[in-house]
PDB file of C-alpha atoms in Angstrom:
ATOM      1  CA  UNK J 185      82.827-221.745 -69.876  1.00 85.00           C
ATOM      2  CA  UNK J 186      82.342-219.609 -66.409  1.00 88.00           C
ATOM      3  CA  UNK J 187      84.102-216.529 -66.833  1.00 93.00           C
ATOM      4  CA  UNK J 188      85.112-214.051 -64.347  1.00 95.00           C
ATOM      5  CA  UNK J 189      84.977-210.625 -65.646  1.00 96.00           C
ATOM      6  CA  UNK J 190      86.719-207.586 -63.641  1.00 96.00           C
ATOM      7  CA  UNK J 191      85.915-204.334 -65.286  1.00 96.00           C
ATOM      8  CA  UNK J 192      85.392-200.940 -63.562  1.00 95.00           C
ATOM      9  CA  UNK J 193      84.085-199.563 -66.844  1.00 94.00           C
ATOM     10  CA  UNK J 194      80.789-199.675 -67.138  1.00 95.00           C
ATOM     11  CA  UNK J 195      79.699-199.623 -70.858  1.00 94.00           C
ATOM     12  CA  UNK J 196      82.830-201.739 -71.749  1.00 94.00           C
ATOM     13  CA  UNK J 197      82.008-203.856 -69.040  1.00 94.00           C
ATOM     14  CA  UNK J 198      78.460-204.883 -70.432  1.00 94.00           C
ATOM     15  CA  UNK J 199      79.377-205.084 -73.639  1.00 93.00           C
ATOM     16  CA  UNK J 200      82.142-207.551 -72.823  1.00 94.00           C
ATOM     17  CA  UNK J 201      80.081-209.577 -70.637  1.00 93.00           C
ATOM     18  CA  UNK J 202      76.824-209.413 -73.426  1.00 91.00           C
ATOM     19  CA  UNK J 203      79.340-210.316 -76.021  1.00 89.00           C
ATOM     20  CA  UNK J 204      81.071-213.451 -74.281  1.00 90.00           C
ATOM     21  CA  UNK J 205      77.434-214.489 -72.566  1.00 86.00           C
ATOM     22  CA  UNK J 206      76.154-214.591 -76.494  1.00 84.00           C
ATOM     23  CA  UNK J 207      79.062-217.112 -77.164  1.00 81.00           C
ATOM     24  CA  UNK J 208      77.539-219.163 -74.832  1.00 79.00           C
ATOM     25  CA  UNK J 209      79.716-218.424 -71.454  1.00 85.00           C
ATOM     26  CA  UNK J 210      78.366-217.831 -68.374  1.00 87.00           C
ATOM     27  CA  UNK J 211      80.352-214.577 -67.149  1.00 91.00           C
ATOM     28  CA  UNK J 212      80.094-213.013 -63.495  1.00 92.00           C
ATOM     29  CA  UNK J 213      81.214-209.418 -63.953  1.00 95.00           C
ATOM     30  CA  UNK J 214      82.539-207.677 -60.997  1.00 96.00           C
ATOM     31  CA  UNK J 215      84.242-203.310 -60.419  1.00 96.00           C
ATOM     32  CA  UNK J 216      86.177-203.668 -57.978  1.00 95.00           C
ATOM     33  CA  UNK J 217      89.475-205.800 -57.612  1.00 94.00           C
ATOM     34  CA  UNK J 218      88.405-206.946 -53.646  1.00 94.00           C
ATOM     35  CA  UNK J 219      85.403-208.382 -54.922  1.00 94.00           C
ATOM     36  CA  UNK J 220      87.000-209.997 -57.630  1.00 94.00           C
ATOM     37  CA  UNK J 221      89.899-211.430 -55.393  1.00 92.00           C
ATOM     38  CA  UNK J 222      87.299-213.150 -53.275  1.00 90.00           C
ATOM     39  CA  UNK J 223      85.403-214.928 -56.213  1.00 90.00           C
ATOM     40  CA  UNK J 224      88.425-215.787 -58.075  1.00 90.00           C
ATOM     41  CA  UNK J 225      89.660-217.675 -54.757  1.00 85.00           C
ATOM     42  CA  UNK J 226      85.877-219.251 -53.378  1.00 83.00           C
ATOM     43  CA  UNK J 227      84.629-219.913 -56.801  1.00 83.00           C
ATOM     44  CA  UNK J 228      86.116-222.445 -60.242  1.00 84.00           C
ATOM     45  CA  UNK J 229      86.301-220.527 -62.969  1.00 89.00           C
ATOM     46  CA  UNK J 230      87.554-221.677 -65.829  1.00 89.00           C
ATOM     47  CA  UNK J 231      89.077-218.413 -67.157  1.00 94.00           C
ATOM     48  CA  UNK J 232      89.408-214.571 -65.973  1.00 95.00           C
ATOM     49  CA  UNK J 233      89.730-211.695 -67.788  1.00 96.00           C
ATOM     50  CA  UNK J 234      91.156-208.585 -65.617  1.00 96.00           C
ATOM     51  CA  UNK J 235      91.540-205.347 -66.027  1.00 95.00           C
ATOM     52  CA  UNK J 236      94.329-203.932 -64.583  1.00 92.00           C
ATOM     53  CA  UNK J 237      93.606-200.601 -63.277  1.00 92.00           C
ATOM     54  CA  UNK J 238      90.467-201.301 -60.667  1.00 93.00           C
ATOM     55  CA  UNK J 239      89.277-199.854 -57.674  1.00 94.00           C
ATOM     56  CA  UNK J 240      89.786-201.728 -54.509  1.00 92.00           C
ATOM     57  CA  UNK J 241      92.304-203.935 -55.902  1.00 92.00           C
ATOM     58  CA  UNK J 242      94.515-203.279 -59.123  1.00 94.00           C
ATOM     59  CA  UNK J 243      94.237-206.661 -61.461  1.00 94.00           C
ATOM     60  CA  UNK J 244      97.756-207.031 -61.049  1.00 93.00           C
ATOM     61  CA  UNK J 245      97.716-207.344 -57.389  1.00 94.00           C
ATOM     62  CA  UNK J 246      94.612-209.492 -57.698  1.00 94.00           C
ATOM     63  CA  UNK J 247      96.438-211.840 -60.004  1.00 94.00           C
ATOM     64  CA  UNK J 248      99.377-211.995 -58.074  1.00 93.00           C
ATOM     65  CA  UNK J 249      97.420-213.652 -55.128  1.00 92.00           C
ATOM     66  CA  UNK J 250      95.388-215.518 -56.837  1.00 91.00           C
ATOM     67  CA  UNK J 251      98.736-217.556 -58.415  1.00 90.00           C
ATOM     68  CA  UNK J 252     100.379-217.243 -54.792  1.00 89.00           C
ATOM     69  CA  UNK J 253      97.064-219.535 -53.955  1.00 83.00           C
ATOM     70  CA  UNK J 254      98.007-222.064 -56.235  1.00 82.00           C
ATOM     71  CA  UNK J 255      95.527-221.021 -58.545  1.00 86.00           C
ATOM     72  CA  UNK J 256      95.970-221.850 -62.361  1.00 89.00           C
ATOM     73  CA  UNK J 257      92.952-220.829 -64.151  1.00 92.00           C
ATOM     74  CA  UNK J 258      93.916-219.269 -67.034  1.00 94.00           C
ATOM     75  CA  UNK J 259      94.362-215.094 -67.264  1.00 95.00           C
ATOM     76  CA  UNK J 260      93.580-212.651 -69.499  1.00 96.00           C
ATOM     77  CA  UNK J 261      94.964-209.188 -68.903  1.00 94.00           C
ATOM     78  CA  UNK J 262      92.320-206.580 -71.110  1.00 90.00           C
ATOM     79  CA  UNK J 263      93.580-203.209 -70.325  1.00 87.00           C
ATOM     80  CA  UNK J 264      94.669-199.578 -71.982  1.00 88.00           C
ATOM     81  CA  UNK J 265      98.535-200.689 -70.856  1.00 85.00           C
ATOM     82  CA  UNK J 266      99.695-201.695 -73.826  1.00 79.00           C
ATOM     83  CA  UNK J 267     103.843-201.046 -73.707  1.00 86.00           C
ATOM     84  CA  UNK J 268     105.806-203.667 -74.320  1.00 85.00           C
ATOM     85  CA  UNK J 269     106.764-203.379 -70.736  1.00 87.00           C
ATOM     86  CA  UNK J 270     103.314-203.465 -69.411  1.00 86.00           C
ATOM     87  CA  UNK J 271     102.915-206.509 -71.314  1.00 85.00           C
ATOM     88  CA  UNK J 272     105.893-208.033 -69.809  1.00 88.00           C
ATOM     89  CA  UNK J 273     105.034-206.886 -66.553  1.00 89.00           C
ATOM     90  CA  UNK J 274     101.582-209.090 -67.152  1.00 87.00           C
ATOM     91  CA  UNK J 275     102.675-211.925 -68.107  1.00 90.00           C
ATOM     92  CA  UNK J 276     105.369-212.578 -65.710  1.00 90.00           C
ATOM     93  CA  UNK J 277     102.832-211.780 -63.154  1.00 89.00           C
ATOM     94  CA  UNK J 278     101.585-215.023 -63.942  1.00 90.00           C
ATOM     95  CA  UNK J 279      99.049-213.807 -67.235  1.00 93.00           C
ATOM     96  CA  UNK J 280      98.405-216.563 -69.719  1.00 94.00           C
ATOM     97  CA  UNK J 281      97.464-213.058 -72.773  1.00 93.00           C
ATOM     98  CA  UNK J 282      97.504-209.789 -72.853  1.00 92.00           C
ATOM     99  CA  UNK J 283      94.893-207.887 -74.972  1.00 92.00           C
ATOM    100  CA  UNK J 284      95.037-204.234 -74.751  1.00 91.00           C
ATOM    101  CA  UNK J 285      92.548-202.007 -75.030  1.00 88.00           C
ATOM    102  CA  UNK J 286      91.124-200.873 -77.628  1.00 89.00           C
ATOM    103  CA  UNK J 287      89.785-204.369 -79.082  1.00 88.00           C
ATOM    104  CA  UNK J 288      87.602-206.592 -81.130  1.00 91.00           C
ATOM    105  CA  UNK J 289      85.164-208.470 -79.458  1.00 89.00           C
ATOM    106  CA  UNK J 290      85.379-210.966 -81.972  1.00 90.00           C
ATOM    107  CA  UNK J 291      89.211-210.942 -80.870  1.00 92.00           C
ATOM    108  CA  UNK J 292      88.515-211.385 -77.464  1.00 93.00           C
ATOM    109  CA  UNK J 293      86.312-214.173 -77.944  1.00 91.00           C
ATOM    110  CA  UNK J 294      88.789-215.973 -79.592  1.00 91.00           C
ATOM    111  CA  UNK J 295      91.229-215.281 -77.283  1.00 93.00           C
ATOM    112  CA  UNK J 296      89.260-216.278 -74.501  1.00 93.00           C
ATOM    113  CA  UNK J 297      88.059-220.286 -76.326  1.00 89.00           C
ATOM    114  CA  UNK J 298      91.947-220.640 -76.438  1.00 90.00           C
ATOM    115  CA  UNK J 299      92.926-220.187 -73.078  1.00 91.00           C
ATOM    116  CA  UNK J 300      89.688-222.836 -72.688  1.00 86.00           C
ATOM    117  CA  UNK J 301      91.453-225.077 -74.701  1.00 81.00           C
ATOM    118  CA  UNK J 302      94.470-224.831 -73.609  1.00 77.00           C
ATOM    119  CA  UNK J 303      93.312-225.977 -69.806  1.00 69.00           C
ATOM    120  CA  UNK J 304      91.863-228.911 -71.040  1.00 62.00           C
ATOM    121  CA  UNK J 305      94.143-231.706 -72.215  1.00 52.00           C
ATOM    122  CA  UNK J 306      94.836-232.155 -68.485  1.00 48.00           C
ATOM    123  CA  UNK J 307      91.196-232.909 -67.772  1.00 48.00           C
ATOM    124  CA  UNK J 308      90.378-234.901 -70.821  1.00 48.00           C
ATOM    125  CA  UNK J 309      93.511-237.107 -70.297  1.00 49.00           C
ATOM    126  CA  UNK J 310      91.927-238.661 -67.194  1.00 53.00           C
ATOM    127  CA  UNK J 311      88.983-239.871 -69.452  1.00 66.00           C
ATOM    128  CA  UNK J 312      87.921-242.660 -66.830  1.00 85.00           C
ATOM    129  CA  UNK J 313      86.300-240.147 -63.920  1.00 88.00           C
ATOM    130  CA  UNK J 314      85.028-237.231 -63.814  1.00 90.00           C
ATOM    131  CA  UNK J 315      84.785-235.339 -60.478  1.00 89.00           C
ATOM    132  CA  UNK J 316      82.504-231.913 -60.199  1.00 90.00           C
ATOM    133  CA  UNK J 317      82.242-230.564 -56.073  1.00 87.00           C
ATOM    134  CA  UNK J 318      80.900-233.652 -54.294  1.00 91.00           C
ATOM    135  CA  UNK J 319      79.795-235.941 -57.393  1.00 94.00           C
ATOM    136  CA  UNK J 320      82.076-238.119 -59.089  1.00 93.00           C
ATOM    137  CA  UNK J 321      81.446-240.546 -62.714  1.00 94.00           C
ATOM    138  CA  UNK J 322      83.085-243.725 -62.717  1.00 92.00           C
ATOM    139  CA  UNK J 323      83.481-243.854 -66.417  1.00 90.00           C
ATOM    140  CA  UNK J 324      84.130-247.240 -66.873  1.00 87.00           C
ATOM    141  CA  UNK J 325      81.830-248.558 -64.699  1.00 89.00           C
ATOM    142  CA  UNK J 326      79.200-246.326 -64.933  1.00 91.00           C
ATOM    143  CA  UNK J 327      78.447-245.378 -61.438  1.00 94.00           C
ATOM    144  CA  UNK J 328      78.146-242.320 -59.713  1.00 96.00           C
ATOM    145  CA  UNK J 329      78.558-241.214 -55.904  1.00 95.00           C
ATOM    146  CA  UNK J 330      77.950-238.280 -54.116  1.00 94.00           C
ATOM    147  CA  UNK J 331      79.686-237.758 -50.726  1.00 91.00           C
ATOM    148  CA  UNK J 332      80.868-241.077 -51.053  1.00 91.00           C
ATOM    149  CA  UNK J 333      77.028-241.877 -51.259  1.00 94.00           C
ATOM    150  CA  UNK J 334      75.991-244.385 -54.574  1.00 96.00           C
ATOM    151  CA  UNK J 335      73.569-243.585 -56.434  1.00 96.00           C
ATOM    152  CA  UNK J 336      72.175-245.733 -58.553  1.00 96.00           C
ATOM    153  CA  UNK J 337      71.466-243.971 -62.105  1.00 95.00           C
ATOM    154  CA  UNK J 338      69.672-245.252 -65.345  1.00 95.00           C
ATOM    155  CA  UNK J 339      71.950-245.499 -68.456  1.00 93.00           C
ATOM    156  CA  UNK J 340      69.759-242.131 -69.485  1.00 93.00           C
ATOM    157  CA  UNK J 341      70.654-240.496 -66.373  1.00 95.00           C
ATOM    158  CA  UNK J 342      73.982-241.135 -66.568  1.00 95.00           C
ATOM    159  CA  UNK J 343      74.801-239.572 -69.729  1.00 93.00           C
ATOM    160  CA  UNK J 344      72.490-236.975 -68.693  1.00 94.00           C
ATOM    161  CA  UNK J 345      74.435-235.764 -65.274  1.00 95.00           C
ATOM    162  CA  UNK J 346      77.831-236.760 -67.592  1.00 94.00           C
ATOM    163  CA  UNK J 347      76.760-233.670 -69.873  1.00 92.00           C
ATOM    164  CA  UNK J 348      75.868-231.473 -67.283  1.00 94.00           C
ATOM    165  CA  UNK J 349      79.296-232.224 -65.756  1.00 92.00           C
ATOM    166  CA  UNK J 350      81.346-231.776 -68.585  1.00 88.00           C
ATOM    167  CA  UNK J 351      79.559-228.860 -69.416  1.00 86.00           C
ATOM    168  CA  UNK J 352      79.810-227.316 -65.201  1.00 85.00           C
ATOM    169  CA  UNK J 353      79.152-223.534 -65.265  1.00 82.00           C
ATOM    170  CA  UNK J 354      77.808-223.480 -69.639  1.00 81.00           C
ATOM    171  CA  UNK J 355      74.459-223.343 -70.361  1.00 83.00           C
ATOM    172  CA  UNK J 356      72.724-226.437 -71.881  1.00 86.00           C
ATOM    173  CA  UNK J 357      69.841-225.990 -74.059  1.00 86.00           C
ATOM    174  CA  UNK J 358      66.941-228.341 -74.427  1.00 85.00           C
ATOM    175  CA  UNK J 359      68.285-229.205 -78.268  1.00 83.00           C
ATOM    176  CA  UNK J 360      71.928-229.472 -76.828  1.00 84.00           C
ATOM    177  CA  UNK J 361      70.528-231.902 -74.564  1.00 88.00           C
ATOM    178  CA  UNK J 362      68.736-233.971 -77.031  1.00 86.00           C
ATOM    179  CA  UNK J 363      71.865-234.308 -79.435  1.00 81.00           C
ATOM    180  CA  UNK J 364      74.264-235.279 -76.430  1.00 82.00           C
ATOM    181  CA  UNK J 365      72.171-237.661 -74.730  1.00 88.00           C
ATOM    182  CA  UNK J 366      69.704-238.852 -77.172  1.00 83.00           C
ATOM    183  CA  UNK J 367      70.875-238.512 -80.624  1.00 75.00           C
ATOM    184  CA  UNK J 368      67.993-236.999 -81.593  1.00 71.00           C
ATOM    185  CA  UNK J 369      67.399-233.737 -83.564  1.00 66.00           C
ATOM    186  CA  UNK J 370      65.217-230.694 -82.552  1.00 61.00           C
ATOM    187  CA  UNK J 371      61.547-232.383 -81.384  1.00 64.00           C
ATOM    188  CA  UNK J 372      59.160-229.849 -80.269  1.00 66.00           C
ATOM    189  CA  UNK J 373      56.499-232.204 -78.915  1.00 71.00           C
ATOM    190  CA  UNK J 374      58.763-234.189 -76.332  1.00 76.00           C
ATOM    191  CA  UNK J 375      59.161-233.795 -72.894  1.00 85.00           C
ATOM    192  CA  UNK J 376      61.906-236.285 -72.419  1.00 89.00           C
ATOM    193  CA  UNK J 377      64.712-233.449 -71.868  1.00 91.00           C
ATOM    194  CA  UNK J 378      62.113-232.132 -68.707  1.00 92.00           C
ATOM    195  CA  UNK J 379      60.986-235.723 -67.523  1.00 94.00           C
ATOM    196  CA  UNK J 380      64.513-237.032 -67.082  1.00 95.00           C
ATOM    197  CA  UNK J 381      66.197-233.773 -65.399  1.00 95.00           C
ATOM    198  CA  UNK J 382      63.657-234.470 -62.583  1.00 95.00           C
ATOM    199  CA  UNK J 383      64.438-237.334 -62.003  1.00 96.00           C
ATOM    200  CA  UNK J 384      68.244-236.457 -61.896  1.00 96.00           C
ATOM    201  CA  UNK J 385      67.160-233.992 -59.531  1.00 96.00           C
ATOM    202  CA  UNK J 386      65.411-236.083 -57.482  1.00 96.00           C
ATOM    203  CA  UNK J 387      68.804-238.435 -57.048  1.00 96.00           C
ATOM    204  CA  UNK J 388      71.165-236.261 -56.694  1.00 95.00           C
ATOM    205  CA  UNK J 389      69.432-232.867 -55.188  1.00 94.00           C
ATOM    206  CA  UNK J 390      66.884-233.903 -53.158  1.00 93.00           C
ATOM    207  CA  UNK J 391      68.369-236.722 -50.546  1.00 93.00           C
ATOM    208  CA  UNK J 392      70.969-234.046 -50.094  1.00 92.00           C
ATOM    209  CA  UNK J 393      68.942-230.715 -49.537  1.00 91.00           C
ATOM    210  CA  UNK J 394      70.677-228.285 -52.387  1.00 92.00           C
ATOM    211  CA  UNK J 395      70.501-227.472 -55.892  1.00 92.00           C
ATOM    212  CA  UNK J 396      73.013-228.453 -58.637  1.00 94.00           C
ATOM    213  CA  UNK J 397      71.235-228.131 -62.139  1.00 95.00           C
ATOM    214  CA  UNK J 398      69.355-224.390 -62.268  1.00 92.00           C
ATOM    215  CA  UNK J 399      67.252-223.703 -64.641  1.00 92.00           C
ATOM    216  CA  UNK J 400      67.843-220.889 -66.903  1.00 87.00           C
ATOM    217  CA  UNK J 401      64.469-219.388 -67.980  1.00 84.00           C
ATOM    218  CA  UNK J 402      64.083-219.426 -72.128  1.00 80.00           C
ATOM    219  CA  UNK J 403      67.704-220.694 -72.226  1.00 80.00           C
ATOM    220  CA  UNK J 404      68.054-224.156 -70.628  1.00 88.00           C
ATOM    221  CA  UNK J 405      69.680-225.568 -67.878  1.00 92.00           C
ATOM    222  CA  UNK J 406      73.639-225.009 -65.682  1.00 91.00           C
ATOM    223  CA  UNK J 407      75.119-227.294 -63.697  1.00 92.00           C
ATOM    224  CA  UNK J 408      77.101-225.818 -61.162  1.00 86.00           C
ATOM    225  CA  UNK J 409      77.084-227.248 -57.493  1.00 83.00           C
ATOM    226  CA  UNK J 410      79.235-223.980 -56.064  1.00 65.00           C
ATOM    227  CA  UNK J 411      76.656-221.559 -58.148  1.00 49.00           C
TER     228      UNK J 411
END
């Protein structure tokens, strides 16, 4: 998942964002509640853990805008206000937990895959497109369209750019890669993983003068049109 991370604390603040990044999340830590405002409303994330007392902005002001946007990405308050009124005071400012400080990361962590869950039965019951930015999957008829643009994708390349979607903002490893789209197990010696992201990238990148899939040096690959 892409995280945002607002933490003014500096050693908790890496060791949140080391922790959660070694779970496999891709986490953009910020100090300062301003800066995280701005993400949080420019930028999908698919949860946010806050802080509440910040420079700039306190999290709870920064939360409250973000849900008077409309926003509903799931919120995680991780703070050293732990009354039962703080708590209160959280969640009715529109926080999905509460997990005061001090903490497990291993608690966190698990706190954080729920709220994942939890936003995903929406998504997963419209199982016949998905839509990422600009690019959308026609499921059931296995087509895909950018900017209203077809593009005409091999059965390989579908399923490809299908896992990169569902995955938007994760990293995807080579192996991942193999499993999800190939079925096969861990091959050293084949370049099929490399070979067929470049020619995604030549569909849907190139005739459109941006980058969608980075890749992540001695990790894999991201999709992530807005990254």
């Amino acid at each position: 998942m892409k995280i945002l991370l607002l933490e003014d604390d500096q050693e908790i603040g890496s060791w949140v964002r080391d922790g959660l990044s070694k779970a496999g999340h891709v986490v953009d830590w910020v100090t300062d509640g301003k800066d995280a405002l701005v993400m949080a409303t420019t930028q999908d994330f698919d949860v946010m853990v806050l802080d509440r007392m910040t420079p700039g902005l306190d999290g709870m002001s920064v939360l409250k805008a973000v849900r008077a946007s409309k926003n509903t990405t799931p919120a995680l308050f991780l703070t050293a206000l732990s009354d039962i009124d703080d708590r209160v005071e959280g969640l009715q400012a529109g926080a999905d937990d509460y997990l005061p400080k001090p903490f497990a990361l291993t608690e966190l962590e698990a706190r954080v895959a729920a709220l994942g869950r939890r936003a995903q039965p929406a998504q997963t019951a419209e199982a016949t497109s998905l839509n990422v930015g600009d690019i959308a999957l026609d499921l059931l008829k296995q087509s895909c369209t950018r900017q209203g643009q077809h593009i005409d994708l091999n059965t390989k390349e579908f399923r490809l750019l299908e896992a990169f979607m569902r995955a938007k903002g994760r990293v995807l490893t080579r192996n991942m890669l193999l499993e999800k789209v190939w079925d096969m197990n861990f091959d050293p010696t084949t370049s099929v993983v490399e070979t067929h992201v470049s020619r995604l990238r030549g569909k849907i990148e190139k005739p459109f003068g941006d980058t969608v899939i980075r890749t992540i040096r001695g990790a894999g690959y991201i999709f992530d049109p807005q990254g």
